[in-house]
JSON list of C-alpha atoms in Angstrom, two decimals:
[
{"chain": "A", "resi": 102, "resn": "MET", "atom": "CA", "xyz": [0.00, 0.00, 0.00]},
{"chain": "A", "resi": 103, "resn": "PRO", "atom": "CA", "xyz": [2.65, 2.59, 0.85]},
{"chain": "A", "resi": 104, "resn": "ILE", "atom": "CA", "xyz": [4.53, 1.68, -2.32]},
{"chain": "A", "resi": 105, "resn": "LYS", "atom": "CA", "xyz": [1.42, 2.35, -4.48]},
{"chain": "A", "resi": 106, "resn": "ALA", "atom": "CA", "xyz": [0.87, 5.69, -2.76]},
{"chain": "A", "resi": 107, "resn": "VAL", "atom": "CA", "xyz": [4.41, 6.71, -3.52]},
{"chain": "A", "resi": 108, "resn": "ASP", "atom": "CA", "xyz": [4.03, 5.65, -7.12]},
{"chain": "A", "resi": 109, "resn": "GLN", "atom": "CA", "xyz": [0.85, 7.70, -7.47]},
{"chain": "A", "resi": 110, "resn": "ALA", "atom": "CA", "xyz": [2.51, 10.74, -5.90]},
{"chain": "A", "resi": 111, "resn": "SER", "atom": "CA", "xyz": [5.45, 10.35, -8.25]},
{"chain": "A", "resi": 112, "resn": "MET", "atom": "CA", "xyz": [3.16, 10.09, -11.28]},
{"chain": "A", "resi": 113, "resn": "LEU", "atom": "CA", "xyz": [1.31, 13.26, -10.16]},
{"chain": "A", "resi": 114, "resn": "SER", "atom": "CA", "xyz": [4.56, 15.14, -9.70]},
{"chain": "A", "resi": 115, "resn": "ILE", "atom": "CA", "xyz": [5.81, 14.09, -13.11]},
{"chain": "A", "resi": 116, "resn": "SER", "atom": "CA", "xyz": [2.54, 15.21, -14.71]},
{"chain": "A", "resi": 117, "resn": "GLN", "atom": "CA", "xyz": [2.77, 18.60, -13.05]},
{"chain": "A", "resi": 118, "resn": "TRP", "atom": "CA", "xyz": [6.36, 19.01, -14.16]},
{"chain": "A", "resi": 119, "resn": "ARG", "atom": "CA", "xyz": [5.37, 18.16, -17.70]},
{"chain": "A", "resi": 120, "resn": "ARG", "atom": "CA", "xyz": [2.68, 20.84, -17.67]},
{"chain": "A", "resi": 121, "resn": "LEU", "atom": "CA", "xyz": [5.14, 23.26, -16.11]},
{"chain": "A", "resi": 122, "resn": "ALA", "atom": "CA", "xyz": [7.69, 22.42, -18.78]},
{"chain": "A", "resi": 123, "resn": "ARG", "atom": "CA", "xyz": [5.15, 23.33, -21.45]},
{"chain": "A", "resi": 124, "resn": "VAL", "atom": "CA", "xyz": [4.29, 26.63, -19.74]},
{"chain": "A", "resi": 125, "resn": "LEU", "atom": "CA", "xyz": [7.79, 27.58, -18.63]},
{"chain": "A", "resi": 126, "resn": "PRO", "atom": "CA", "xyz": [9.05, 28.83, -22.03]},
{"chain": "A", "resi": 127, "resn": "TRP", "atom": "CA", "xyz": [6.08, 31.17, -22.28]},
{"chain": "A", "resi": 128, "resn": "LEU", "atom": "CA", "xyz": [6.68, 32.41, -18.77]},
{"chain": "A", "resi": 129, "resn": "LEU", "atom": "CA", "xyz": [10.32, 33.03, -19.56]},
{"chain": "A", "resi": 130, "resn": "LEU", "atom": "CA", "xyz": [9.34, 34.80, -22.78]},
{"chain": "A", "resi": 131, "resn": "ALA", "atom": "CA", "xyz": [6.88, 37.00, -20.90]},
{"chain": "A", "resi": 132, "resn": "VAL", "atom": "CA", "xyz": [9.48, 37.83, -18.26]},
{"chain": "A", "resi": 133, "resn": "GLY", "atom": "CA", "xyz": [12.08, 38.56, -20.96]},
{"chain": "A", "resi": 134, "resn": "LEU", "atom": "CA", "xyz": [9.72, 40.82, -22.88]},
{"chain": "A", "resi": 135, "resn": "SER", "atom": "CA", "xyz": [8.74, 42.65, -19.72]},
{"chain": "A", "resi": 136, "resn": "ALA", "atom": "CA", "xyz": [12.38, 43.18, -18.80]},
{"chain": "A", "resi": 137, "resn": "THR", "atom": "CA", "xyz": [13.17, 44.34, -22.33]},
{"chain": "A", "resi": 138, "resn": "TRP", "atom": "CA", "xyz": [10.25, 46.78, -22.27]},
{"chain": "A", "resi": 139, "resn": "LEU", "atom": "CA", "xyz": [11.36, 48.09, -18.89]},
{"chain": "A", "resi": 140, "resn": "VAL", "atom": "CA", "xyz": [14.98, 48.54, -19.97]},
{"chain": "A", "resi": 141, "resn": "ALA", "atom": "CA", "xyz": [13.92, 50.12, -23.28]},
{"chain": "A", "resi": 142, "resn": "GLY", "atom": "CA", "xyz": [11.67, 52.55, -21.42]},
{"chain": "A", "resi": 143, "resn": "ILE", "atom": "CA", "xyz": [14.49, 53.55, -19.10]},
{"chain": "A", "resi": 144, "resn": "ALA", "atom": "CA", "xyz": [16.88, 53.97, -22.04]},
{"chain": "A", "resi": 145, "resn": "LEU", "atom": "CA", "xyz": [14.31, 56.04, -23.97]},
{"chain": "A", "resi": 146, "resn": "ARG", "atom": "CA", "xyz": [13.69, 58.36, -21.03]},
{"chain": "A", "resi": 147, "resn": "ALA", "atom": "CA", "xyz": [17.43, 58.74, -20.51]},
{"chain": "A", "resi": 148, "resn": "ALA", "atom": "CA", "xyz": [17.89, 59.57, -24.21]},
{"chain": "A", "resi": 149, "resn": "GLN", "atom": "CA", "xyz": [15.03, 62.08, -24.12]},
{"chain": "A", "resi": 150, "resn": "GLU", "atom": "CA", "xyz": [16.45, 63.74, -21.02]},
{"chain": "A", "resi": 151, "resn": "ALA", "atom": "CA", "xyz": [19.91, 63.91, -22.61]},
{"chain": "A", "resi": 152, "resn": "GLN", "atom": "CA", "xyz": [18.42, 65.34, -25.81]},
{"chain": "A", "resi": 153, "resn": "ALA", "atom": "CA", "xyz": [16.42, 67.95, -23.89]},
{"chain": "A", "resi": 154, "resn": "GLU", "atom": "CA", "xyz": [19.49, 68.92, -21.89]},
{"chain": "A", "resi": 155, "resn": "SER", "atom": "CA", "xyz": [21.57, 69.21, -25.06]},
{"chain": "A", "resi": 156, "resn": "PHE", "atom": "CA", "xyz": [18.87, 71.35, -26.72]},
{"chain": "A", "resi": 157, "resn": "ALA", "atom": "CA", "xyz": [18.63, 73.62, -23.69]},
{"chain": "A", "resi": 158, "resn": "TYR", "atom": "CA", "xyz": [22.42, 74.00, -23.62]},
{"chain": "A", "resi": 159, "resn": "GLN", "atom": "CA", "xyz": [22.59, 74.88, -27.32]},
{"chain": "A", "resi": 160, "resn": "ALA", "atom": "CA", "xyz": [19.69, 77.32, -26.93]},
{"chain": "A", "resi": 161, "resn": "ARG", "atom": "CA", "xyz": [21.51, 79.06, -24.06]},
{"chain": "A", "resi": 162, "resn": "GLU", "atom": "CA", "xyz": [24.70, 79.22, -26.14]},
{"chain": "A", "resi": 163, "resn": "ILE", "atom": "CA", "xyz": [22.85, 80.75, -29.11]},
{"chain": "A", "resi": 164, "resn": "LEU", "atom": "CA", "xyz": [21.09, 83.27, -26.87]},
{"chain": "A", "resi": 165, "resn": "LEU", "atom": "CA", "xyz": [24.39, 84.23, -25.25]},
{"chain": "A", "resi": 166, "resn": "ARG", "atom": "CA", "xyz": [26.03, 84.77, -28.64]},
{"chain": "A", "resi": 167, "resn": "ILE", "atom": "CA", "xyz": [23.13, 86.92, -29.82]},
{"chain": "A", "resi": 168, "resn": "GLU", "atom": "CA", "xyz": [23.28, 89.01, -26.65]},
{"chain": "A", "resi": 169, "resn": "GLN", "atom": "CA", "xyz": [27.05, 89.41, -26.99]},
{"chain": "A", "resi": 170, "resn": "ARG", "atom": "CA", "xyz": [26.74, 90.48, -30.63]},
{"chain": "A", "resi": 171, "resn": "LEU", "atom": "CA", "xyz": [24.00, 92.99, -29.87]},
{"chain": "A", "resi": 172, "resn": "ALA", "atom": "CA", "xyz": [26.08, 94.36, -27.01]},
{"chain": "A", "resi": 173, "resn": "ALA", "atom": "CA", "xyz": [28.98, 94.84, -29.42]},
{"chain": "A", "resi": 174, "resn": "TYR", "atom": "CA", "xyz": [26.70, 96.62, -31.88]},
{"chain": "A", "resi": 175, "resn": "ARG", "atom": "CA", "xyz": [25.46, 98.93, -29.14]},
{"chain": "A", "resi": 176, "resn": "GLN", "atom": "CA", "xyz": [29.03, 99.83, -28.30]},
{"chain": "A", "resi": 177, "resn": "VAL", "atom": "CA", "xyz": [29.58, 100.89, -31.91]},
{"chain": "A", "resi": 178, "resn": "LEU", "atom": "CA", "xyz": [26.62, 103.26, -31.61]},
{"chain": "A", "resi": 179, "resn": "TYR", "atom": "CA", "xyz": [27.77, 104.60, -28.25]},
{"chain": "A", "resi": 180, "resn": "GLY", "atom": "CA", "xyz": [31.18, 105.18, -29.78]},
{"chain": "A", "resi": 181, "resn": "ALA", "atom": "CA", "xyz": [29.58, 107.22, -32.57]},
{"chain": "A", "resi": 182, "resn": "ARG", "atom": "CA", "xyz": [27.66, 109.21, -29.98]},
{"chain": "A", "resi": 183, "resn": "GLY", "atom": "CA", "xyz": [30.93, 109.88, -28.18]},
{"chain": "A", "resi": 184, "resn": "LEU", "atom": "CA", "xyz": [32.42, 111.15, -31.44]},
{"chain": "A", "resi": 185, "resn": "PHE", "atom": "CA", "xyz": [29.68, 113.75, -31.80]},
{"chain": "A", "resi": 186, "resn": "ALA", "atom": "CA", "xyz": [29.83, 114.65, -28.11]},
{"chain": "A", "resi": 187, "resn": "ALA", "atom": "CA", "xyz": [33.58, 115.31, -28.34]},
{"chain": "A", "resi": 188, "resn": "SER", "atom": "CA", "xyz": [33.47, 117.36, -31.53]},
{"chain": "A", "resi": 189, "resn": "VAL", "atom": "CA", "xyz": [31.93, 120.74, -32.24]},
{"chain": "A", "resi": 190, "resn": "ASP", "atom": "CA", "xyz": [31.02, 119.77, -35.79]},
{"chain": "A", "resi": 191, "resn": "VAL", "atom": "CA", "xyz": [31.63, 116.25, -37.12]},
{"chain": "A", "resi": 192, "resn": "ASN", "atom": "CA", "xyz": [32.20, 116.28, -40.87]},
{"chain": "A", "resi": 193, "resn": "ARG", "atom": "CA", "xyz": [32.02, 113.44, -43.35]},
{"chain": "A", "resi": 194, "resn": "ASP", "atom": "CA", "xyz": [35.75, 112.73, -43.27]},
{"chain": "A", "resi": 195, "resn": "GLU", "atom": "CA", "xyz": [35.79, 112.46, -39.47]},
{"chain": "A", "resi": 196, "resn": "PHE", "atom": "CA", "xyz": [32.84, 110.12, -39.48]},
{"chain": "A", "resi": 197, "resn": "HIS", "atom": "CA", "xyz": [34.49, 108.01, -42.18]},
{"chain": "A", "resi": 198, "resn": "ALA", "atom": "CA", "xyz": [37.71, 107.82, -40.14]},
{"chain": "A", "resi": 199, "resn": "TYR", "atom": "CA", "xyz": [35.82, 106.71, -37.05]},
{"chain": "A", "resi": 200, "resn": "VAL", "atom": "CA", "xyz": [33.93, 103.90, -38.80]},
{"chain": "A", "resi": 201, "resn": "ALA", "atom": "CA", "xyz": [37.02, 102.80, -40.74]},
{"chain": "A", "resi": 202, "resn": "SER", "atom": "CA", "xyz": [38.86, 102.36, -37.44]},
{"chain": "A", "resi": 203, "resn": "LEU", "atom": "CA", "xyz": [36.21, 99.88, -36.30]},
{"chain": "A", "resi": 204, "resn": "ARG", "atom": "CA", "xyz": [37.08, 97.36, -39.03]},
{"chain": "A", "resi": 205, "resn": "LEU", "atom": "CA", "xyz": [33.43, 96.39, -39.40]},
{"chain": "A", "resi": 206, "resn": "GLU", "atom": "CA", "xyz": [33.87, 93.45, -41.75]},
{"chain": "A", "resi": 207, "resn": "LYS", "atom": "CA", "xyz": [36.46, 91.79, -39.53]},
{"chain": "A", "resi": 208, "resn": "ASP", "atom": "CA", "xyz": [35.39, 92.66, -36.00]},
{"chain": "A", "resi": 209, "resn": "TYR", "atom": "CA", "xyz": [31.64, 93.27, -36.39]},
{"chain": "A", "resi": 210, "resn": "PRO", "atom": "CA", "xyz": [30.30, 90.79, -38.96]},
{"chain": "A", "resi": 211, "resn": "GLY", "atom": "CA", "xyz": [26.67, 91.46, -39.77]},
{"chain": "A", "resi": 212, "resn": "ILE", "atom": "CA", "xyz": [26.76, 95.25, -39.62]},
{"chain": "A", "resi": 213, "resn": "GLN", "atom": "CA", "xyz": [25.88, 96.55, -43.05]},
{"chain": "A", "resi": 214, "resn": "GLY", "atom": "CA", "xyz": [26.53, 100.15, -42.20]},
{"chain": "A", "resi": 215, "resn": "VAL", "atom": "CA", "xyz": [26.87, 102.74, -39.45]},
{"chain": "A", "resi": 216, "resn": "GLY", "atom": "CA", "xyz": [25.05, 105.99, -40.04]},
{"chain": "A", "resi": 217, "resn": "PHE", "atom": "CA", "xyz": [24.02, 109.28, -38.57]},
{"chain": "A", "resi": 218, "resn": "ALA", "atom": "CA", "xyz": [20.58, 110.84, -39.11]},
{"chain": "A", "resi": 219, "resn": "LEU", "atom": "CA", "xyz": [20.08, 114.55, -38.59]},
{"chain": "A", "resi": 220, "resn": "LEU", "atom": "CA", "xyz": [16.74, 115.98, -37.41]},
{"chain": "A", "resi": 221, "resn": "VAL", "atom": "CA", "xyz": [15.54, 118.74, -39.71]},
{"chain": "A", "resi": 222, "resn": "PRO", "atom": "CA", "xyz": [12.59, 120.99, -38.83]},
{"chain": "A", "resi": 223, "resn": "ALA", "atom": "CA", "xyz": [10.20, 121.83, -41.63]},
{"chain": "A", "resi": 224, "resn": "SER", "atom": "CA", "xyz": [11.32, 125.46, -41.52]},
{"chain": "A", "resi": 225, "resn": "GLY", "atom": "CA", "xyz": [14.91, 124.44, -42.20]},
{"chain": "A", "resi": 226, "resn": "LYS", "atom": "CA", "xyz": [14.27, 121.85, -44.93]},
{"chain": "A", "resi": 227, "resn": "ALA", "atom": "CA", "xyz": [15.19, 124.02, -47.91]},
{"chain": "A", "resi": 228, "resn": "ALA", "atom": "CA", "xyz": [18.36, 125.35, -46.28]},
{"chain": "A", "resi": 229, "resn": "HIS", "atom": "CA", "xyz": [19.39, 121.85, -45.27]},
{"chain": "A", "resi": 230, "resn": "ILE", "atom": "CA", "xyz": [19.01, 120.46, -48.78]},
{"chain": "A", "resi": 231, "resn": "GLU", "atom": "CA", "xyz": [20.89, 123.38, -50.28]},
{"chain": "A", "resi": 232, "resn": "GLY", "atom": "CA", "xyz": [23.69, 123.01, -47.74]},
{"chain": "A", "resi": 233, "resn": "ILE", "atom": "CA", "xyz": [24.25, 119.34, -48.51]},
{"chain": "A", "resi": 234, "resn": "ARG", "atom": "CA", "xyz": [24.15, 119.98, -52.25]},
{"chain": "A", "resi": 235, "resn": "LYS", "atom": "CA", "xyz": [26.92, 122.54, -51.92]},
{"chain": "A", "resi": 236, "resn": "THR", "atom": "CA", "xyz": [29.21, 119.89, -50.40]},
{"chain": "A", "resi": 237, "resn": "GLY", "atom": "CA", "xyz": [29.32, 118.03, -53.70]},
{"chain": "A", "resi": 238, "resn": "TYR", "atom": "CA", "xyz": [25.99, 116.19, -53.91]},
{"chain": "A", "resi": 239, "resn": "PRO", "atom": "CA", "xyz": [23.86, 118.19, -56.36]},
{"chain": "A", "resi": 240, "resn": "ASP", "atom": "CA", "xyz": [21.13, 115.54, -56.52]},
{"chain": "A", "resi": 241, "resn": "TYR", "atom": "CA", "xyz": [20.67, 115.30, -52.77]},
{"chain": "A", "resi": 242, "resn": "THR", "atom": "CA", "xyz": [17.14, 115.60, -51.38]},
{"chain": "A", "resi": 243, "resn": "LEU", "atom": "CA", "xyz": [15.04, 114.30, -48.51]},
{"chain": "A", "resi": 244, "resn": "ARG", "atom": "CA", "xyz": [13.16, 111.10, -49.18]},
{"chain": "A", "resi": 245, "resn": "PRO", "atom": "CA", "xyz": [10.34, 110.22, -49.24]},
{"chain": "A", "resi": 246, "resn": "GLU", "atom": "CA", "xyz": [8.73, 113.35, -50.64]},
{"chain": "A", "resi": 247, "resn": "GLY", "atom": "CA", "xyz": [5.96, 115.05, -48.72]},
{"chain": "A", "resi": 248, "resn": "GLU", "atom": "CA", "xyz": [5.28, 117.77, -46.19]},
{"chain": "A", "resi": 249, "resn": "ARG", "atom": "CA", "xyz": [5.93, 116.87, -42.54]},
{"chain": "A", "resi": 250, "resn": "GLU", "atom": "CA", "xyz": [6.41, 118.84, -39.33]},
{"chain": "A", "resi": 251, "resn": "ILE", "atom": "CA", "xyz": [9.83, 117.35, -38.77]},
{"chain": "A", "resi": 252, "resn": "TYR", "atom": "CA", "xyz": [12.23, 115.39, -40.95]},
{"chain": "A", "resi": 253, "resn": "SER", "atom": "CA", "xyz": [15.28, 113.28, -40.35]},
{"chain": "A", "resi": 254, "resn": "SER", "atom": "CA", "xyz": [17.96, 112.59, -42.91]},
{"chain": "A", "resi": 255, "resn": "ILE", "atom": "CA", "xyz": [20.74, 110.03, -43.08]},
{"chain": "A", "resi": 256, "resn": "ILE", "atom": "CA", "xyz": [23.60, 112.36, -43.97]},
{"chain": "A", "resi": 257, "resn": "PHE", "atom": "CA", "xyz": [26.48, 110.07, -42.92]},
{"chain": "A", "resi": 258, "resn": "LEU", "atom": "CA", "xyz": [26.61, 106.38, -43.67]},
{"chain": "A", "resi": 259, "resn": "GLU", "atom": "CA", "xyz": [29.67, 104.18, -43.80]},
{"chain": "A", "resi": 260, "resn": "PRO", "atom": "CA", "xyz": [30.75, 102.41, -45.87]},
{"chain": "A", "resi": 261, "resn": "PHE", "atom": "CA", "xyz": [29.51, 105.22, -48.12]},
{"chain": "A", "resi": 262, "resn": "ALA", "atom": "CA", "xyz": [29.39, 103.13, -51.29]},
{"chain": "A", "resi": 263, "resn": "ASP", "atom": "CA", "xyz": [27.35, 100.64, -53.30]},
{"chain": "A", "resi": 264, "resn": "ARG", "atom": "CA", "xyz": [23.93, 99.86, -51.80]},
{"chain": "A", "resi": 265, "resn": "ASN", "atom": "CA", "xyz": [24.43, 102.16, -48.84]},
{"chain": "A", "resi": 266, "resn": "LEU", "atom": "CA", "xyz": [24.22, 105.15, -51.19]},
{"chain": "A", "resi": 267, "resn": "ARG", "atom": "CA", "xyz": [20.50, 104.39, -51.54]},
{"chain": "A", "resi": 268, "resn": "ALA", "atom": "CA", "xyz": [19.98, 105.42, -47.91]},
{"chain": "A", "resi": 269, "resn": "PHE", "atom": "CA", "xyz": [21.60, 108.85, -48.33]},
{"chain": "A", "resi": 270, "resn": "GLY", "atom": "CA", "xyz": [18.92, 111.43, -47.53]},
{"chain": "A", "resi": 271, "resn": "TYR", "atom": "CA", "xyz": [16.36, 108.90, -46.32]},
{"chain": "A", "resi": 272, "resn": "ASP", "atom": "CA", "xyz": [13.96, 110.18, -43.65]},
{"chain": "A", "resi": 273, "resn": "MET", "atom": "CA", "xyz": [13.70, 107.37, -41.11]},
{"chain": "A", "resi": 274, "resn": "TYR", "atom": "CA", "xyz": [11.36, 109.50, -39.01]},
{"chain": "A", "resi": 275, "resn": "SER", "atom": "CA", "xyz": [8.76, 109.29, -41.78]},
{"chain": "A", "resi": 276, "resn": "GLU", "atom": "CA", "xyz": [8.22, 105.56, -41.16]},
{"chain": "A", "resi": 277, "resn": "ALA", "atom": "CA", "xyz": [6.21, 104.54, -38.09]},
{"chain": "A", "resi": 278, "resn": "VAL", "atom": "CA", "xyz": [8.32, 101.57, -36.92]},
{"chain": "A", "resi": 279, "resn": "ARG", "atom": "CA", "xyz": [11.59, 103.45, -37.18]},
{"chain": "A", "resi": 280, "resn": "ARG", "atom": "CA", "xyz": [10.09, 106.58, -35.65]},
{"chain": "A", "resi": 281, "resn": "LYS", "atom": "CA", "xyz": [8.90, 104.62, -32.62]},
{"chain": "A", "resi": 282, "resn": "ALA", "atom": "CA", "xyz": [12.40, 103.21, -32.04]},
{"chain": "A", "resi": 283, "resn": "MET", "atom": "CA", "xyz": [13.99, 106.64, -32.47]},
{"chain": "A", "resi": 284, "resn": "GLN", "atom": "CA", "xyz": [11.61, 108.18, -29.97]},
{"chain": "A", "resi": 285, "resn": "ARG", "atom": "CA", "xyz": [12.22, 105.38, -27.48]},
{"chain": "A", "resi": 286, "resn": "SER", "atom": "CA", "xyz": [15.96, 105.79, -27.86]},
{"chain": "A", "resi": 287, "resn": "ARG", "atom": "CA", "xyz": [15.59, 109.54, -27.25]},
{"chain": "A", "resi": 288, "resn": "ASP", "atom": "CA", "xyz": [13.42, 109.06, -24.18]},
{"chain": "A", "resi": 289, "resn": "LEU", "atom": "CA", "xyz": [15.61, 106.35, -22.64]},
{"chain": "A", "resi": 290, "resn": "ASN", "atom": "CA", "xyz": [18.91, 107.90, -23.72]},
{"chain": "A", "resi": 291, "resn": "ALA", "atom": "CA", "xyz": [19.96, 104.43, -24.86]},
{"chain": "A", "resi": 292, "resn": "ALA", "atom": "CA", "xyz": [20.12, 102.30, -27.97]},
{"chain": "A", "resi": 293, "resn": "ALA", "atom": "CA", "xyz": [16.73, 100.91, -28.96]},
{"chain": "A", "resi": 294, "resn": "MET", "atom": "CA", "xyz": [15.81, 98.16, -31.39]},
{"chain": "A", "resi": 295, "resn": "SER", "atom": "CA", "xyz": [13.02, 98.65, -33.87]},
{"chain": "A", "resi": 296, "resn": "GLY", "atom": "CA", "xyz": [10.59, 96.08, -35.12]},
{"chain": "A", "resi": 297, "resn": "LYS", "atom": "CA", "xyz": [11.09, 94.53, -38.54]},
{"chain": "A", "resi": 298, "resn": "VAL", "atom": "CA", "xyz": [11.79, 97.04, -41.27]},
{"chain": "A", "resi": 299, "resn": "ARG", "atom": "CA", "xyz": [12.84, 96.94, -44.90]},
{"chain": "A", "resi": 300, "resn": "LEU", "atom": "CA", "xyz": [16.13, 98.65, -45.42]},
{"chain": "A", "resi": 301, "resn": "VAL", "atom": "CA", "xyz": [16.27, 101.06, -48.32]},
{"chain": "A", "resi": 302, "resn": "GLN", "atom": "CA", "xyz": [19.64, 99.45, -49.16]},
{"chain": "A", "resi": 303, "resn": "GLU", "atom": "CA", "xyz": [17.94, 96.14, -49.85]},
{"chain": "A", "resi": 304, "resn": "ASP", "atom": "CA", "xyz": [16.08, 95.00, -52.93]},
{"chain": "A", "resi": 305, "resn": "GLY", "atom": "CA", "xyz": [12.88, 94.39, -50.95]},
{"chain": "A", "resi": 306, "resn": "SER", "atom": "CA", "xyz": [13.32, 90.66, -50.35]},
{"chain": "A", "resi": 307, "resn": "VAL", "atom": "CA", "xyz": [15.07, 90.91, -46.99]},
{"chain": "A", "resi": 308, "resn": "CYS", "atom": "CA", "xyz": [13.74, 92.27, -43.73]},
{"chain": "A", "resi": 309, "resn": "ARG", "atom": "CA", "xyz": [16.19, 93.41, -41.09]},
{"chain": "A", "resi": 310, "resn": "ARG", "atom": "CA", "xyz": [16.24, 95.44, -37.92]},
{"chain": "A", "resi": 311, "resn": "ASP", "atom": "CA", "xyz": [17.45, 98.98, -37.39]},
{"chain": "A", "resi": 312, "resn": "PHE", "atom": "CA", "xyz": [18.77, 100.23, -34.07]}
]
């Protein structure tokens, strides 16, 4: 009797092991897939975090470079202001010498030109135009045409050649976006950036910013 009981128990154990043997591969597969999914998820999150950190770093670097370049451009303008503050009457040659000393193409890439705009009251428009024409520019006039209470005129612009010649005599105060920046600069006694404008030097396909 005990021997038969043992035999039955052994047969039952063998049967269970056989069933387990059939199920075990699937269990192992499920465990393996779960582990793979878990590891892949961790790796994906780590990659996303690394990518986000890299993007944030590059964005900070780009922002810093932009801020540094704008700061350099402001210094050019403050230098020009210092030139006028230190001189009783800045002429074209003096302005040219100042800008030439800056070595714009080498040290300030991106600056197309450095200019000076003179405010001209309506009562002094005719005398202003005549005065500039006598200095060797017989075709000089204020642009755009029209009657206004106050005008401005770009009388100095360096390099004074090629496309920059198109801006000679241009009244920036006649255009709302430029006028707003000029007024803000006056009120704050600091350089001010305008919104998007179309430079008169350009062919119309490029929008840039004026300070």
